[in-house]
Amino acid sequence: MPTREMFEQFKDHIGKFVKIDEQEFAQIITYFRIRFVDRKENLLEQGQVCNVNYFVLEGLLRKFFINEKGVQQTTEFALENWWMTENFSYLHRTPTEFYVQAVENTRVLSIDRTAYEELLLDHPCMERYFRCVYQKAYAAAQMRVKFIYGHSREELYHQFRQNYPAFIQRVPQFLLASFLGVTPEYLSEIRKKSVS
Amino acid sequence: MPTREMFEQFKDHIGKFVKIDEQEFAQIITYFRIRFVDRKENLLEQGQVCNVNYFVLEGLLRKFFINEKGVQQTTEFALENWWMTENFSYLHRTPTEFYVQAVENTRVLSIDRTAYEELLLDHPCMERYFRCVYQKAYAAAQMRVKFIYGHSREELYHQFRQNYPAFIQRVPQFLLASFLGVTPEYLSEIRKKSVS
DNA sequence: CGGATCGTTGATCAACTTCAACGGTCGTGG
DNA sequence: CCACGACCGTTGAAGTTGATCAACGATCCG
């Protein structure tokens, strides 16, 4: 049984966007389930329709697809307090091309489509909350496109290193390479250049 | 003075996501202004804080920034029934690095920050509407990242050509090159290959 | 007619990949 | 507790993709 404390940080996150009282929050959490995901375990696999949205309480998720060369290509990480889902599959109810996998042992809140729709109807403040969350996520995705277009792969690495130094410690190098869109070999070369 | 018909398509767009009656819509449009933008005219310039959101009724907008080599890099187009704003600057109230410019003579609905916030408080259905719009836009942005990472520049062009054949007719080639992240010279070479 | 803008062409150059090989580390089974 | 294999990071040579630069033609518009 999930305890109150487990949800405290979720309440804080909601609180960043909308005002919410103790009572209503107690109602809201009933729409969610808590789930533990082992390292390397998949929350979503290619071919499935994504019907669930995940909120990371602790740990780290990644989203990737298999490109035509058969190589995993990571497109996204989700740390604590980030939402992770495959929106395209979720919205269009089409089979996804993505996997969502735990990089570390991870604890998430999950909410499926049915519960999500009920939640939004029953609690208008959550409509506002998700509007804010998606607007912010959209802004972040747009800035990411700007970064990709505006910099060489080498610069991307240095930017990323500067912006998320702690994260680089946390994730193995070949996953970082995959996320940056370079081969592990080239990332290794970039790193060599910058230490010498 | 804007006429009722001018807003008809905006009503249709809202109607795709939420149910709305004639009366409420009549209220809602009072929060917006209509604006005509000439070709090459800027709706936003680098250094400004973006406080306005635009809905394209007719025409075409593009968003671009100037990269460190002094070259315009297009990151986004907005056709009819798309929203265009610089979300990052809008959300954080920081000076933007982007320009928003009309590619064709364009007619937009505009809503500034103050009116937007009032609109959302006065009309909860619009909170839902924008939640849906941003969720969809976020999904599109994520798929775009997938496309960029999963294909060579040449493949990107062919994909784009296949998905938006009409659009390619509409936009000059150097802008398309800029959007795809290639030089005009290289796009020219790609096109030569595919006709021969 | 004249100038700006846009698309094209070809040669050279830089960024990044591919491939093959090697060494270190970690976890698991014996 | 050791040994083995899997996994990961590194190195270097050769190859590919796409950029840069300079020049030229075509078109459009004043």
Short mmCIF file of C-alpha atoms (C1' of nucleotides) in Angstrom, two decimals:
data_model
loop_
_atom_site.label_atom_id
_atom_site.label_comp_id
_atom_site.label_asym_id
_atom_site.label_seq_id
_atom_site.Cartn_x
_atom_site.Cartn_y
_atom_site.Cartn_z
CA MET A 1 0.00 0.00 0.00
CA PRO A 2 1.44 3.37 -0.94
CA THR A 3 1.98 5.69 1.98
CA ARG A 4 1.21 9.39 2.12
CA GLU A 5 4.87 10.37 2.13
CA MET A 6 5.43 8.63 -1.18
CA PHE A 7 3.13 11.15 -2.80
CA GLU A 8 4.46 14.22 -1.06
CA GLN A 9 6.75 15.13 -3.91
CA PHE A 10 3.96 14.68 -6.44
CA LYS A 11 1.87 17.09 -4.41
CA ASP A 12 4.76 19.57 -4.44
CA HIS A 13 4.98 19.26 -8.19
CA ILE A 14 1.30 19.96 -8.67
CA GLY A 15 1.67 22.83 -6.23
CA LYS A 16 4.15 24.50 -8.54
CA PHE A 17 1.42 25.06 -11.09
CA VAL A 18 -1.93 25.15 -9.27
CA LYS A 19 -3.16 25.73 -5.76
CA ILE A 20 -4.50 22.57 -4.22
CA ASP A 21 -5.71 21.65 -0.73
CA GLU A 22 -5.02 18.53 1.30
CA GLN A 23 -8.49 17.11 0.74
CA GLU A 24 -8.53 17.41 -3.00
CA PHE A 25 -5.06 15.96 -3.28
CA ALA A 26 -6.19 12.97 -1.23
CA GLN A 27 -8.88 12.47 -3.85
CA ILE A 28 -6.50 12.94 -6.76
CA ILE A 29 -3.98 10.32 -5.73
CA THR A 30 -6.67 7.66 -5.79
CA TYR A 31 -6.56 7.83 -9.60
CA PHE A 32 -2.91 6.76 -9.61
CA ARG A 33 -1.05 3.55 -8.91
CA ILE A 34 2.48 3.19 -7.70
CA ARG A 35 4.84 0.91 -9.54
CA PHE A 36 8.41 -0.28 -9.13
CA VAL A 37 10.43 -0.89 -12.25
CA ASP A 38 13.68 -2.82 -12.24
CA ARG A 39 16.71 -1.65 -14.15
CA LYS A 40 16.38 -2.71 -17.82
CA GLU A 41 12.70 -3.52 -17.39
CA ASN A 42 10.42 -2.12 -20.11
CA LEU A 43 7.35 -0.05 -19.33
CA LEU A 44 6.48 0.10 -23.00
CA GLU A 45 7.57 -1.91 -26.03
CA GLN A 46 7.47 -1.35 -29.76
CA GLY A 47 4.16 -2.42 -31.27
CA GLN A 48 2.07 -1.75 -28.19
CA VAL A 49 -0.43 1.09 -27.93
CA CYS A 50 0.67 3.40 -25.14
CA ASN A 51 -2.23 3.88 -22.75
CA VAL A 52 -0.39 4.96 -19.66
CA ASN A 53 1.32 8.08 -18.40
CA TYR A 54 4.16 7.79 -15.87
CA PHE A 55 5.43 10.26 -13.31
CA VAL A 56 8.92 9.46 -12.05
CA LEU A 57 9.16 9.58 -8.25
CA GLU A 58 12.66 8.18 -8.04
CA GLY A 59 15.08 6.77 -10.57
CA LEU A 60 15.53 7.26 -14.28
CA LEU A 61 13.66 6.22 -17.42
CA ARG A 62 14.69 6.42 -21.04
CA LYS A 63 12.76 6.31 -24.28
CA PHE A 64 14.38 4.85 -27.39
CA PHE A 65 13.61 3.33 -30.75
CA ILE A 66 15.46 0.89 -32.96
CA ASN A 67 16.69 2.58 -36.12
CA GLU A 68 16.96 0.93 -39.52
CA LYS A 69 20.49 -0.22 -38.74
CA GLY A 70 19.17 -2.07 -35.71
CA VAL A 71 20.76 0.35 -33.26
CA GLN A 72 18.99 1.74 -30.20
CA GLN A 73 18.49 5.47 -30.49
CA THR A 74 17.65 7.23 -27.22
CA THR A 75 15.44 10.28 -27.64
CA GLU A 76 14.55 11.17 -24.08
CA PHE A 77 15.36 10.69 -20.43
CA ALA A 78 12.96 11.21 -17.54
CA LEU A 79 14.39 12.02 -14.12
CA GLU A 80 12.54 12.61 -10.86
CA ASN A 81 9.44 14.80 -11.28
CA TRP A 82 9.24 14.33 -15.02
CA TRP A 83 6.38 12.80 -16.90
CA MET A 84 7.13 10.07 -19.39
CA THR A 85 4.82 8.67 -22.01
CA GLU A 86 4.72 8.16 -25.75
CA ASN A 87 2.31 10.93 -26.59
CA PHE A 88 1.91 10.15 -30.26
CA SER A 89 0.80 6.59 -29.68
CA TYR A 90 -1.27 7.72 -26.70
CA LEU A 91 -3.12 10.39 -28.65
CA HIS A 92 -3.68 8.47 -31.88
CA ARG A 93 -4.08 5.04 -30.29
CA THR A 94 -1.60 3.65 -32.79
CA PRO A 95 1.16 1.11 -32.11
CA THR A 96 4.29 2.85 -30.91
CA GLU A 97 7.77 2.58 -32.40
CA PHE A 98 9.33 3.29 -29.02
CA TYR A 99 10.49 1.46 -25.94
CA VAL A 100 10.40 2.99 -22.47
CA GLN A 101 12.93 1.36 -20.19
CA ALA A 102 14.28 1.92 -16.69
CA VAL A 103 17.93 2.93 -16.61
CA GLU A 104 18.01 2.52 -12.81
CA ASN A 105 15.62 0.83 -10.44
CA THR A 106 12.77 3.28 -10.57
CA ARG A 107 9.60 4.16 -8.73
CA VAL A 108 6.79 5.74 -10.72
CA LEU A 109 3.21 6.84 -10.42
CA SER A 110 1.14 5.50 -13.27
CA ILE A 111 -2.23 6.56 -14.59
CA ASP A 112 -3.99 4.87 -17.47
CA ARG A 113 -6.15 6.53 -20.09
CA THR A 114 -9.47 5.82 -18.38
CA ALA A 115 -8.37 7.11 -15.00
CA TYR A 116 -6.72 10.12 -16.65
CA GLU A 117 -9.89 11.17 -18.40
CA GLU A 118 -11.94 10.76 -15.26
CA LEU A 119 -9.38 12.68 -13.25
CA LEU A 120 -9.53 15.64 -15.62
CA LEU A 121 -13.33 15.75 -15.58
CA ASP A 122 -13.60 15.39 -11.82
CA HIS A 123 -10.77 17.81 -11.01
CA PRO A 124 -10.55 20.86 -13.26
CA CYS A 125 -7.41 21.99 -11.47
CA MET A 126 -5.65 18.99 -13.01
CA GLU A 127 -6.70 20.14 -16.45
CA ARG A 128 -4.81 23.32 -15.67
CA TYR A 129 -1.90 21.40 -14.18
CA PHE A 130 -1.44 19.28 -17.29
CA ARG A 131 -1.89 22.27 -19.56
CA CYS A 132 1.06 23.88 -17.75
CA VAL A 133 3.10 20.68 -17.79
CA TYR A 134 2.61 20.16 -21.52
CA GLN A 135 3.22 23.78 -22.38
CA LYS A 136 6.50 23.61 -20.50
CA ALA A 137 7.43 20.27 -22.04
CA TYR A 138 6.63 21.64 -25.48
CA ALA A 139 8.82 24.67 -24.83
CA ALA A 140 11.64 22.36 -23.76
CA ALA A 141 11.23 20.22 -26.88
CA GLN A 142 11.39 23.32 -29.08
CA MET A 143 14.55 24.53 -27.39
CA ARG A 144 16.01 21.10 -27.90
CA VAL A 145 15.42 21.35 -31.64
CA LYS A 146 17.16 24.73 -31.54
CA PHE A 147 20.15 23.20 -29.78
CA ILE A 148 20.37 20.31 -32.21
CA TYR A 149 20.25 22.62 -35.20
CA GLY A 150 22.47 25.32 -33.79
CA HIS A 151 25.44 23.25 -32.66
CA SER A 152 27.81 20.53 -33.77
CA ARG A 153 27.62 17.23 -31.93
CA GLU A 154 30.75 18.16 -30.06
CA GLU A 155 29.21 21.42 -28.89
CA LEU A 156 26.05 19.56 -27.89
CA TYR A 157 28.10 17.43 -25.55
CA HIS A 158 29.78 20.41 -23.92
CA GLN A 159 26.50 22.26 -23.56
CA PHE A 160 24.91 19.22 -22.02
CA ARG A 161 27.83 18.68 -19.71
CA GLN A 162 27.61 22.27 -18.56
CA ASN A 163 23.85 22.21 -18.02
CA TYR A 164 23.53 18.78 -16.39
CA PRO A 165 26.89 17.88 -14.81
CA ALA A 166 25.29 15.60 -12.20
CA PHE A 167 23.32 13.73 -14.82
CA ILE A 168 26.45 12.83 -16.78
CA GLN A 169 27.79 11.04 -13.74
CA ARG A 170 24.59 9.08 -13.49
CA VAL A 171 24.16 7.68 -16.96
CA PRO A 172 26.53 5.31 -18.79
CA GLN A 173 28.45 6.90 -21.60
CA PHE A 174 27.00 4.88 -24.46
CA LEU A 175 23.50 6.01 -23.47
CA LEU A 176 24.62 9.61 -23.40
CA ALA A 177 26.15 9.11 -26.86
CA SER A 178 22.88 7.63 -28.09
CA PHE A 179 20.95 10.58 -26.66
CA LEU A 180 23.30 13.12 -28.24
CA GLY A 181 23.05 11.35 -31.57
CA VAL A 182 26.69 10.30 -31.88
CA THR A 183 28.47 6.97 -31.85
CA PRO A 184 30.10 5.88 -28.58
CA GLU A 185 33.44 6.00 -30.38
CA TYR A 186 33.04 9.63 -31.34
CA LEU A 187 31.87 10.65 -27.86
CA SER A 188 34.98 8.99 -26.53
CA GLU A 189 37.05 11.08 -28.92
CA ILE A 190 35.28 14.28 -27.89
CA ARG A 191 35.99 13.53 -24.25
CA LYS A 192 39.62 12.82 -24.94
CA LYS A 193 40.00 16.17 -26.67
CA SER A 194 38.48 18.09 -23.77
CA VAL A 195 40.62 16.60 -20.99
CA SER A 196 43.93 17.02 -22.79
CA MET B 1 -13.90 45.33 -37.26
CA PRO B 2 -13.55 41.55 -37.42
CA THR B 3 -16.63 39.80 -38.76
CA ARG B 4 -18.14 36.60 -37.43
CA GLU B 5 -17.06 34.57 -40.45
CA MET B 6 -13.43 35.37 -39.84
CA PHE B 7 -13.63 33.40 -36.62
CA GLU B 8 -15.58 30.46 -37.95
CA GLN B 9 -12.50 28.36 -38.53
CA PHE B 10 -11.19 29.13 -35.07
CA LYS B 11 -14.46 27.91 -33.65
CA ASP B 12 -14.11 24.74 -35.68
CA HIS B 13 -10.64 24.22 -34.31
CA ILE B 14 -11.80 24.60 -30.72
CA GLY B 15 -14.68 22.28 -31.55
CA LYS B 16 -12.22 19.53 -32.40
CA PHE B 17 -11.17 19.35 -28.77
CA VAL B 18 -14.03 20.62 -26.63
CA LYS B 19 -17.75 21.14 -26.95
CA ILE B 20 -18.64 24.78 -27.08
CA ASP B 21 -21.89 26.65 -27.72
CA GLU B 22 -22.47 29.75 -29.82
CA GLN B 23 -22.85 32.02 -26.82
CA GLU B 24 -19.68 31.04 -25.07
CA PHE B 25 -17.70 31.29 -28.28
CA ALA B 26 -19.01 34.81 -28.78
CA GLN B 27 -17.56 35.61 -25.36
CA ILE B 28 -14.28 33.88 -26.08
CA ILE B 29 -13.45 35.77 -29.25
CA THR B 30 -13.59 39.05 -27.37
CA TYR B 31 -10.26 38.13 -25.77
CA PHE B 32 -8.57 38.03 -29.18
CA ARG B 33 -7.51 40.58 -31.74
CA ILE B 34 -7.15 40.06 -35.43
CA ARG B 35 -3.96 41.13 -37.13
CA PHE B 36 -2.65 41.23 -40.69
CA VAL B 37 1.04 40.60 -41.21
CA ASP B 38 2.82 41.43 -44.43
CA ARG B 39 5.29 39.07 -46.03
CA LYS B 40 8.69 39.44 -44.33
CA GLU B 41 7.18 41.39 -41.46
CA ASN B 42 8.29 40.26 -37.99
CA LEU B 43 5.84 39.41 -35.24
CA LEU B 44 8.70 38.83 -32.83
CA GLU B 45 12.37 39.80 -32.85
CA GLN B 46 15.43 38.58 -31.03
CA GLY B 47 15.85 40.31 -27.66
CA GLN B 48 12.16 40.89 -27.04
CA VAL B 49 10.15 39.06 -24.42
CA CYS B 50 7.42 37.09 -26.15
CA ASN B 51 4.10 37.99 -24.56
CA VAL B 52 1.73 37.01 -27.34
CA ASN B 53 0.35 33.81 -28.78
CA TYR B 54 -0.74 33.71 -32.44
CA PHE B 55 -3.26 31.50 -34.19
CA VAL B 56 -2.83 31.44 -37.97
CA LEU B 57 -6.10 31.97 -39.81
CA GLU B 58 -4.56 32.26 -43.25
CA GLY B 59 -1.01 32.38 -44.55
CA LEU B 60 2.28 31.08 -43.21
CA LEU B 61 4.63 32.01 -40.40
CA ARG B 62 8.13 30.82 -39.67
CA LYS B 63 10.29 30.90 -36.58
CA PHE B 64 14.06 31.17 -36.91
CA PHE B 65 17.18 32.18 -35.05
CA ILE B 66 20.55 33.49 -36.19
CA ASN B 67 23.27 30.93 -35.56
CA GLU B 68 26.86 31.73 -34.62
CA LYS B 69 27.83 31.92 -38.27
CA GLY B 70 25.23 34.60 -38.83
CA VAL B 71 22.95 32.32 -40.84
CA GLN B 72 19.18 32.15 -40.34
CA GLN B 73 18.13 28.75 -39.05
CA THR B 74 14.43 27.99 -39.40
CA THR B 75 13.06 25.73 -36.67
CA GLU B 76 9.33 25.85 -37.29
CA PHE B 77 6.57 26.75 -39.70
CA ALA B 78 2.98 27.54 -38.77
CA LEU B 79 0.27 27.00 -41.36
CA GLU B 80 -3.45 27.63 -41.06
CA ASN B 81 -4.90 26.43 -37.73
CA TRP B 82 -1.54 26.22 -36.00
CA TRP B 83 -0.51 28.17 -32.95
CA MET B 84 2.77 30.01 -33.05
CA THR B 85 4.62 31.52 -30.15
CA GLU B 86 8.03 31.32 -28.53
CA ASN B 87 7.03 29.29 -25.51
CA PHE B 88 10.35 29.41 -23.70
CA SER B 89 10.49 33.20 -23.67
CA TYR B 90 6.78 33.34 -22.95
CA LEU B 91 6.98 31.04 -19.93
CA HIS B 92 10.19 32.38 -18.41
CA ARG B 93 9.67 36.01 -19.42
CA THR B 94 13.21 36.08 -20.76
CA PRO B 95 14.41 37.75 -23.97
CA THR B 96 14.00 35.42 -26.90
CA GLU B 97 16.67 34.34 -29.36
CA PHE B 98 14.09 33.85 -32.09
CA TYR B 99 12.37 35.80 -34.80
CA VAL B 100 8.82 35.06 -35.93
CA GLN B 101 8.26 36.24 -39.48
CA ALA B 102 5.52 35.98 -42.09
CA VAL B 103 6.51 33.95 -45.14
CA GLU B 104 3.34 35.03 -46.95
CA ASN B 105 0.85 37.79 -46.22
CA THR B 106 -0.82 36.33 -43.19
CA ARG B 107 -3.89 36.82 -41.04
CA VAL B 108 -3.66 35.81 -37.39
CA LEU B 109 -5.60 35.93 -34.18
CA SER B 110 -3.46 37.26 -31.36
CA ILE B 111 -3.89 37.06 -27.63
CA ASP B 112 -1.50 38.60 -25.16
CA ARG B 113 -0.50 37.21 -21.80
CA THR B 114 -3.03 39.21 -19.77
CA ALA B 115 -5.97 38.31 -21.95
CA TYR B 116 -4.81 34.69 -22.11
CA GLU B 117 -4.77 34.33 -18.35
CA GLU B 118 -8.17 35.93 -18.01
CA LEU B 119 -9.56 33.74 -20.76
CA LEU B 120 -8.43 30.59 -19.00
CA LEU B 121 -9.89 31.63 -15.68
CA ASP B 122 -13.18 32.78 -17.16
CA HIS B 123 -13.60 29.82 -19.52
CA PRO B 124 -12.43 26.46 -18.12
CA CYS B 125 -13.18 24.80 -21.45
CA MET B 126 -10.28 26.79 -22.90
CA GLU B 127 -7.98 25.38 -20.26
CA ARG B 128 -8.92 22.00 -21.64
CA TYR B 129 -8.57 23.18 -25.20
CA PHE B 130 -5.04 24.43 -24.66
CA ARG B 131 -4.13 21.33 -22.72
CA CYS B 132 -5.08 19.28 -25.77
CA VAL B 133 -3.32 21.64 -28.17
CA TYR B 134 -0.08 21.57 -26.21
CA GLN B 135 -0.20 17.84 -25.66
CA LYS B 136 -0.56 17.37 -29.39
CA ALA B 137 2.13 19.91 -30.19
CA TYR B 138 4.45 18.21 -27.70
CA ALA B 139 3.78 14.85 -29.33
CA ALA B 140 4.60 16.35 -32.73
CA ALA B 141 7.82 17.88 -31.41
CA GLN B 142 8.87 14.51 -30.00
CA MET B 143 8.20 12.75 -33.27
CA ARG B 144 10.24 15.42 -34.98
CA VAL B 145 13.20 14.63 -32.77
CA LYS B 146 12.75 10.98 -33.69
CA PHE B 147 12.80 11.86 -37.38
CA ILE B 148 15.88 14.01 -37.06
CA TYR B 149 17.75 11.29 -35.20
CA GLY B 150 16.50 8.40 -37.26
CA HIS B 151 17.30 9.64 -40.76
CA SER B 152 20.00 11.25 -42.84
CA ARG B 153 19.34 14.74 -44.13
CA GLU B 154 18.57 13.30 -47.52
CA GLU B 155 15.98 10.94 -46.05
CA LEU B 156 14.50 13.83 -44.07
CA TYR B 157 13.83 15.65 -47.31
CA HIS B 158 12.14 12.67 -48.93
CA GLN B 159 10.06 11.98 -45.83
CA PHE B 160 9.01 15.61 -45.70
CA ARG B 161 8.24 15.66 -49.39
CA GLN B 162 6.08 12.59 -49.00
CA ASN B 163 4.22 13.87 -45.94
CA TYR B 164 3.68 17.47 -47.05
CA PRO B 165 3.79 17.60 -50.87
CA ALA B 166 1.61 20.71 -51.05
CA PHE B 167 3.72 22.55 -48.53
CA ILE B 168 6.87 22.09 -50.60
CA GLN B 169 5.23 23.94 -53.47
CA ARG B 170 4.40 26.77 -51.15
CA VAL B 171 7.72 27.57 -49.54
CA PRO B 172 10.93 28.72 -51.28
CA GLN B 173 13.63 26.13 -51.42
CA PHE B 174 16.20 27.90 -49.28
CA LEU B 175 13.69 28.10 -46.43
CA LEU B 176 12.98 24.41 -46.73
CA ALA B 177 16.73 23.76 -46.64
CA SER B 178 17.02 25.89 -43.53
CA PHE B 179 14.16 23.99 -41.88
CA LEU B 180 15.66 20.62 -42.74
CA GLY B 181 19.01 21.71 -41.38
CA VAL B 182 20.97 21.54 -44.64
CA THR B 183 22.60 24.12 -46.86
CA PRO B 184 20.69 25.25 -49.96
CA GLU B 185 23.51 23.79 -52.05
CA TYR B 186 23.09 20.36 -50.56
CA LEU B 187 19.32 20.40 -50.89
CA SER B 188 19.81 21.26 -54.54
CA GLU B 189 22.06 18.23 -54.88
CA ILE B 190 19.54 15.98 -53.16
CA ARG B 191 16.83 17.12 -55.55
CA LYS B 192 19.04 16.56 -58.55
CA LYS B 193 19.70 12.98 -57.47
CA SER B 194 15.99 12.20 -57.06
CA VAL B 195 14.84 13.45 -60.46
CA SER B 196 17.54 11.73 -62.47
"C1'" DC C 1 17.76 47.75 -68.39
"C1'" DG C 2 20.02 46.72 -63.88
"C1'" DG C 3 20.31 44.84 -59.44
"C1'" DA C 4 18.87 41.72 -56.01
"C1'" DT C 5 17.45 37.20 -55.01
"C1'" DC C 6 17.39 32.35 -55.67
"C1'" DG C 7 18.82 27.90 -57.44
"C1'" DT C 8 22.62 25.21 -59.38
"C1'" DT C 9 27.30 23.24 -60.14
"C1'" DG C 10 31.76 21.56 -59.01
"C1'" DA C 11 36.03 21.36 -56.09
"C1'" DT C 12 37.81 21.12 -51.68
"C1'" DC C 13 37.32 20.45 -46.76
"C1'" DA C 14 35.54 19.19 -42.04
"C1'" DA C 15 32.59 16.46 -39.10
"C1'" DC C 16 31.31 12.27 -37.95
"C1'" DT C 17 30.74 7.07 -38.93
"C1'" DT C 18 32.29 2.52 -39.59
"C1'" DC C 19 35.00 -1.28 -38.60
"C1'" DA C 20 38.26 -3.98 -36.19
"C1'" DA C 21 40.83 -4.58 -32.31
"C1'" DC C 22 42.15 -4.32 -27.42
"C1'" DG C 23 41.89 -3.65 -22.24
"C1'" DG C 24 39.34 -2.98 -18.11
"C1'" DT C 25 35.59 -3.98 -15.07
"C1'" DC C 26 31.77 -6.19 -13.27
"C1'" DG C 27 28.76 -9.85 -12.11
"C1'" DT C 28 27.67 -14.56 -12.20
"C1'" DG C 29 28.35 -19.53 -12.00
"C1'" DG C 30 31.41 -23.03 -10.78
"C1'" DC D 1 36.91 -16.94 -4.22
"C1'" DC D 2 38.32 -17.39 -8.67
"C1'" DA D 3 37.52 -17.56 -13.69
"C1'" DC D 4 35.07 -16.64 -17.44
"C1'" DG D 5 32.24 -14.04 -20.44
"C1'" DA D 6 29.59 -10.02 -21.29
"C1'" DC D 7 29.63 -5.39 -21.44
"C1'" DC D 8 31.72 -0.96 -21.91
"C1'" DG D 9 35.08 2.52 -23.10
"C1'" DT D 10 39.02 3.57 -26.05
"C1'" DT D 11 42.10 3.82 -30.16
"C1'" DG D 12 43.26 4.38 -34.93
"C1'" DA D 13 42.55 3.89 -40.07
"C1'" DA D 14 39.59 4.41 -43.74
"C1'" DG D 15 35.23 5.89 -45.55
"C1'" DT D 16 30.82 8.80 -45.99
"C1'" DT D 17 27.96 12.62 -45.34
"C1'" DG D 18 27.25 17.11 -45.68
"C1'" DA D 19 29.52 22.07 -45.42
"C1'" DT D 20 32.11 25.69 -47.54
"C1'" DC D 21 33.44 28.62 -51.16
"C1'" DA D 22 33.37 30.65 -55.58
"C1'" DA D 23 31.21 31.15 -59.73
"C1'" DC D 24 27.39 31.26 -62.98
"C1'" DG D 25 22.33 31.56 -64.84
"C1'" DA D 26 17.72 32.46 -64.32
"C1'" DT D 27 14.01 35.06 -62.70
"C1'" DC D 28 11.68 38.74 -60.81
"C1'" DC D 29 10.69 43.37 -59.98
"C1'" DG D 30 11.49 48.24 -59.93
#
